[in-house]
Short mmCIF file of N, CA and C in Angstrom, two decimals:
data_model
loop_
_atom_site.label_atom_id
_atom_site.label_comp_id
_atom_site.label_asym_id
_atom_site.label_seq_id
_atom_site.Cartn_x
_atom_site.Cartn_y
_atom_site.Cartn_z
N MET P 1166 114.86 77.65 135.72
CA MET P 1166 115.39 78.00 134.41
C MET P 1166 116.67 78.80 134.60
N ALA P 1167 117.71 78.47 133.86
CA ALA P 1167 118.99 79.15 133.99
C ALA P 1167 118.91 80.55 133.38
N GLU P 1168 119.61 81.46 134.04
CA GLU P 1168 119.64 82.84 133.57
C GLU P 1168 120.61 82.95 132.40
N LYS P 1169 120.26 83.78 131.40
CA LYS P 1169 121.11 83.98 130.24
C LYS P 1169 122.38 84.71 130.68
N LYS P 1170 123.53 84.22 130.25
CA LYS P 1170 124.82 84.81 130.59
C LYS P 1170 124.96 86.13 129.84
N MET P 1171 125.24 87.18 130.59
CA MET P 1171 125.42 88.51 129.99
C MET P 1171 126.89 88.76 129.71
N THR P 1172 127.15 89.53 128.66
CA THR P 1172 128.50 89.99 128.41
C THR P 1172 128.80 91.11 129.40
N PHE P 1173 130.06 91.49 129.49
CA PHE P 1173 130.44 92.60 130.36
C PHE P 1173 129.67 93.86 129.98
N GLU P 1174 129.60 94.13 128.69
CA GLU P 1174 128.93 95.34 128.22
C GLU P 1174 127.44 95.32 128.55
N GLN P 1175 126.81 94.17 128.40
CA GLN P 1175 125.39 94.05 128.73
C GLN P 1175 125.16 94.25 130.23
N ALA P 1176 126.02 93.66 131.05
CA ALA P 1176 125.88 93.79 132.49
C ALA P 1176 126.09 95.25 132.92
N MET P 1177 127.07 95.93 132.32
CA MET P 1177 127.30 97.34 132.66
C MET P 1177 126.12 98.21 132.23
N THR P 1178 125.58 97.94 131.06
CA THR P 1178 124.43 98.70 130.59
C THR P 1178 123.24 98.51 131.52
N ARG P 1179 123.01 97.27 131.92
CA ARG P 1179 121.90 96.99 132.85
C ARG P 1179 122.15 97.67 134.19
N LEU P 1180 123.38 97.65 134.68
CA LEU P 1180 123.72 98.31 135.93
C LEU P 1180 123.46 99.82 135.84
N GLU P 1181 123.82 100.42 134.73
CA GLU P 1181 123.56 101.85 134.53
C GLU P 1181 122.06 102.13 134.51
N GLU P 1182 121.29 101.25 133.89
CA GLU P 1182 119.82 101.40 133.87
C GLU P 1182 119.25 101.33 135.28
N ILE P 1183 119.76 100.39 136.07
CA ILE P 1183 119.28 100.23 137.44
C ILE P 1183 119.59 101.46 138.27
N VAL P 1184 120.80 101.97 138.15
CA VAL P 1184 121.19 103.17 138.89
C VAL P 1184 120.27 104.34 138.51
N SER P 1185 120.03 104.49 137.22
CA SER P 1185 119.15 105.57 136.75
C SER P 1185 117.74 105.42 137.33
N GLN P 1186 117.23 104.20 137.32
CA GLN P 1186 115.89 103.96 137.84
C GLN P 1186 115.82 104.24 139.35
N LEU P 1187 116.86 103.84 140.07
CA LEU P 1187 116.87 104.10 141.52
C LEU P 1187 116.99 105.59 141.81
N GLU P 1188 117.76 106.29 140.99
CA GLU P 1188 117.93 107.73 141.21
C GLU P 1188 116.66 108.52 140.97
N ASN P 1189 115.78 108.03 140.09
CA ASN P 1189 114.56 108.79 139.82
C ASN P 1189 113.57 108.71 140.97
N GLY P 1190 113.74 107.72 141.85
CA GLY P 1190 112.94 107.64 143.07
C GLY P 1190 111.47 107.37 142.89
N GLU P 1191 111.06 106.84 141.77
CA GLU P 1191 109.63 106.62 141.50
C GLU P 1191 109.18 105.19 141.75
N HIS P 1192 109.97 104.42 142.47
CA HIS P 1192 109.64 103.02 142.72
C HIS P 1192 109.18 102.83 144.17
N THR P 1193 108.37 101.80 144.35
CA THR P 1193 107.99 101.43 145.71
C THR P 1193 109.24 100.90 146.42
N LEU P 1194 109.17 100.81 147.72
CA LEU P 1194 110.30 100.30 148.48
C LEU P 1194 110.65 98.88 148.02
N GLU P 1195 109.65 98.05 147.83
CA GLU P 1195 109.90 96.68 147.41
C GLU P 1195 110.58 96.62 146.04
N ASP P 1196 110.11 97.44 145.11
CA ASP P 1196 110.72 97.48 143.77
C ASP P 1196 112.15 98.01 143.84
N ALA P 1197 112.35 99.05 144.67
CA ALA P 1197 113.68 99.62 144.81
C ALA P 1197 114.65 98.59 145.39
N LEU P 1198 114.20 97.82 146.37
CA LEU P 1198 115.05 96.78 146.95
C LEU P 1198 115.39 95.70 145.93
N SER P 1199 114.40 95.34 145.12
CA SER P 1199 114.63 94.34 144.08
C SER P 1199 115.65 94.85 143.06
N LEU P 1200 115.50 96.11 142.65
CA LEU P 1200 116.46 96.71 141.73
C LEU P 1200 117.86 96.77 142.35
N TYR P 1201 117.91 97.15 143.63
CA TYR P 1201 119.19 97.23 144.32
C TYR P 1201 119.89 95.86 144.35
N GLU P 1202 119.12 94.82 144.66
CA GLU P 1202 119.68 93.47 144.68
C GLU P 1202 120.22 93.06 143.31
N GLU P 1203 119.47 93.38 142.27
CA GLU P 1203 119.95 93.06 140.92
C GLU P 1203 121.20 93.88 140.60
N GLY P 1204 121.22 95.13 141.04
CA GLY P 1204 122.39 95.98 140.81
C GLY P 1204 123.63 95.43 141.46
N VAL P 1205 123.49 94.94 142.69
CA VAL P 1205 124.63 94.34 143.38
C VAL P 1205 125.11 93.10 142.62
N LYS P 1206 124.17 92.32 142.15
CA LYS P 1206 124.51 91.12 141.38
C LYS P 1206 125.27 91.49 140.10
N ARG P 1207 124.78 92.50 139.39
CA ARG P 1207 125.44 92.93 138.15
C ARG P 1207 126.82 93.51 138.44
N MET P 1208 126.95 94.26 139.53
CA MET P 1208 128.24 94.83 139.89
C MET P 1208 129.25 93.71 140.17
N LYS P 1209 128.84 92.70 140.94
CA LYS P 1209 129.73 91.58 141.25
C LYS P 1209 130.10 90.83 139.98
N GLN P 1210 129.14 90.70 139.07
CA GLN P 1210 129.40 90.03 137.79
C GLN P 1210 130.47 90.80 137.01
N CYS P 1211 130.34 92.13 136.95
CA CYS P 1211 131.31 92.95 136.22
C CYS P 1211 132.69 92.88 136.86
N VAL P 1212 132.75 92.97 138.18
CA VAL P 1212 134.03 92.90 138.88
C VAL P 1212 134.70 91.55 138.62
N SER P 1213 133.92 90.49 138.65
CA SER P 1213 134.46 89.16 138.40
C SER P 1213 135.02 89.05 136.98
N MET P 1214 134.29 89.58 136.01
CA MET P 1214 134.76 89.54 134.62
C MET P 1214 136.03 90.36 134.46
N LEU P 1215 136.10 91.52 135.10
CA LEU P 1215 137.30 92.33 135.02
C LEU P 1215 138.48 91.64 135.68
N ASP P 1216 138.26 90.98 136.80
CA ASP P 1216 139.33 90.24 137.47
C ASP P 1216 139.87 89.13 136.57
N ARG P 1217 138.96 88.40 135.93
CA ARG P 1217 139.39 87.33 135.03
C ARG P 1217 140.17 87.89 133.84
N ALA P 1218 139.72 89.01 133.30
CA ALA P 1218 140.42 89.62 132.17
C ALA P 1218 141.81 90.09 132.58
N GLU P 1219 141.91 90.67 133.76
CA GLU P 1219 143.21 91.14 134.24
C GLU P 1219 144.19 89.98 134.42
N GLN P 1220 143.68 88.85 134.89
CA GLN P 1220 144.54 87.68 135.08
C GLN P 1220 145.06 87.14 133.75
N LYS P 1221 144.32 87.38 132.68
CA LYS P 1221 144.75 86.90 131.37
C LYS P 1221 145.81 87.79 130.73
N VAL P 1222 145.83 89.05 131.17
CA VAL P 1222 146.78 89.98 130.58
C VAL P 1222 148.18 89.61 131.06
N ARG P 1223 149.05 89.43 130.14
CA ARG P 1223 150.44 89.09 130.46
C ARG P 1223 151.38 90.09 129.81
N LYS P 1224 152.54 90.24 130.39
CA LYS P 1224 153.55 91.14 129.87
C LYS P 1224 154.79 90.31 129.56
N LEU P 1225 155.33 90.48 128.36
CA LEU P 1225 156.55 89.77 128.00
C LEU P 1225 157.75 90.57 128.47
N ARG P 1226 158.69 89.87 129.06
CA ARG P 1226 159.89 90.52 129.59
C ARG P 1226 161.11 89.73 129.11
N THR P 1227 162.17 90.45 128.81
CA THR P 1227 163.41 89.80 128.42
C THR P 1227 164.23 89.56 129.68
N ASP P 1228 164.66 88.30 129.88
CA ASP P 1228 165.47 88.00 131.05
C ASP P 1228 166.95 88.26 130.76
N GLU P 1229 167.81 87.96 131.71
CA GLU P 1229 169.25 88.24 131.57
C GLU P 1229 169.90 87.46 130.43
N ASN P 1230 169.29 86.38 129.98
CA ASN P 1230 169.82 85.59 128.86
C ASN P 1230 169.26 86.03 127.51
N GLY P 1231 168.45 87.06 127.51
CA GLY P 1231 167.86 87.54 126.28
C GLY P 1231 166.63 86.78 125.86
N GLU P 1232 166.16 85.87 126.72
CA GLU P 1232 164.97 85.07 126.43
C GLU P 1232 163.72 85.83 126.87
N LEU P 1233 162.67 85.70 126.08
CA LEU P 1233 161.40 86.30 126.45
C LEU P 1233 160.67 85.37 127.42
N SER P 1234 160.16 85.93 128.47
CA SER P 1234 159.36 85.15 129.42
C SER P 1234 158.08 85.92 129.74
N GLU P 1235 157.05 85.16 130.04
CA GLU P 1235 155.76 85.75 130.36
C GLU P 1235 155.68 86.01 131.86
N VAL P 1236 155.28 87.22 132.24
CA VAL P 1236 155.12 87.55 133.65
C VAL P 1236 153.73 88.16 133.83
N PRO P 1237 153.16 88.04 135.01
CA PRO P 1237 151.86 88.66 135.25
C PRO P 1237 151.91 90.16 135.03
N PHE P 1238 150.86 90.70 134.49
CA PHE P 1238 150.76 92.14 134.28
C PHE P 1238 150.57 92.83 135.61
N VAL P 1239 151.39 93.82 135.89
CA VAL P 1239 151.25 94.65 137.08
C VAL P 1239 151.14 96.09 136.61
N PRO P 1240 150.00 96.73 136.81
CA PRO P 1240 149.85 98.10 136.33
C PRO P 1240 150.80 99.05 137.04
N GLU P 1241 151.37 99.97 136.29
CA GLU P 1241 152.24 100.98 136.87
C GLU P 1241 151.40 102.14 137.33
N GLU P 1242 151.74 102.68 138.47
CA GLU P 1242 150.94 103.80 139.01
C GLU P 1242 151.66 105.09 138.85
#
């Protein structure tokens, strides 16, 4: 059965829940490992979604002819 696709917000909320559960230390080793594996999966899911979102962000720039052109967004540090 296919797993339901989570939104970024849902995946982050679940990841926060997993971290909280692991921090309380009340799980068996097997349960903790299972939670850890799910946490890694959720983290990768969130990173992937953020990467895709960043690739969609574009910045409009005026070239030397006064024409607007789309360029990849590069964050300023």
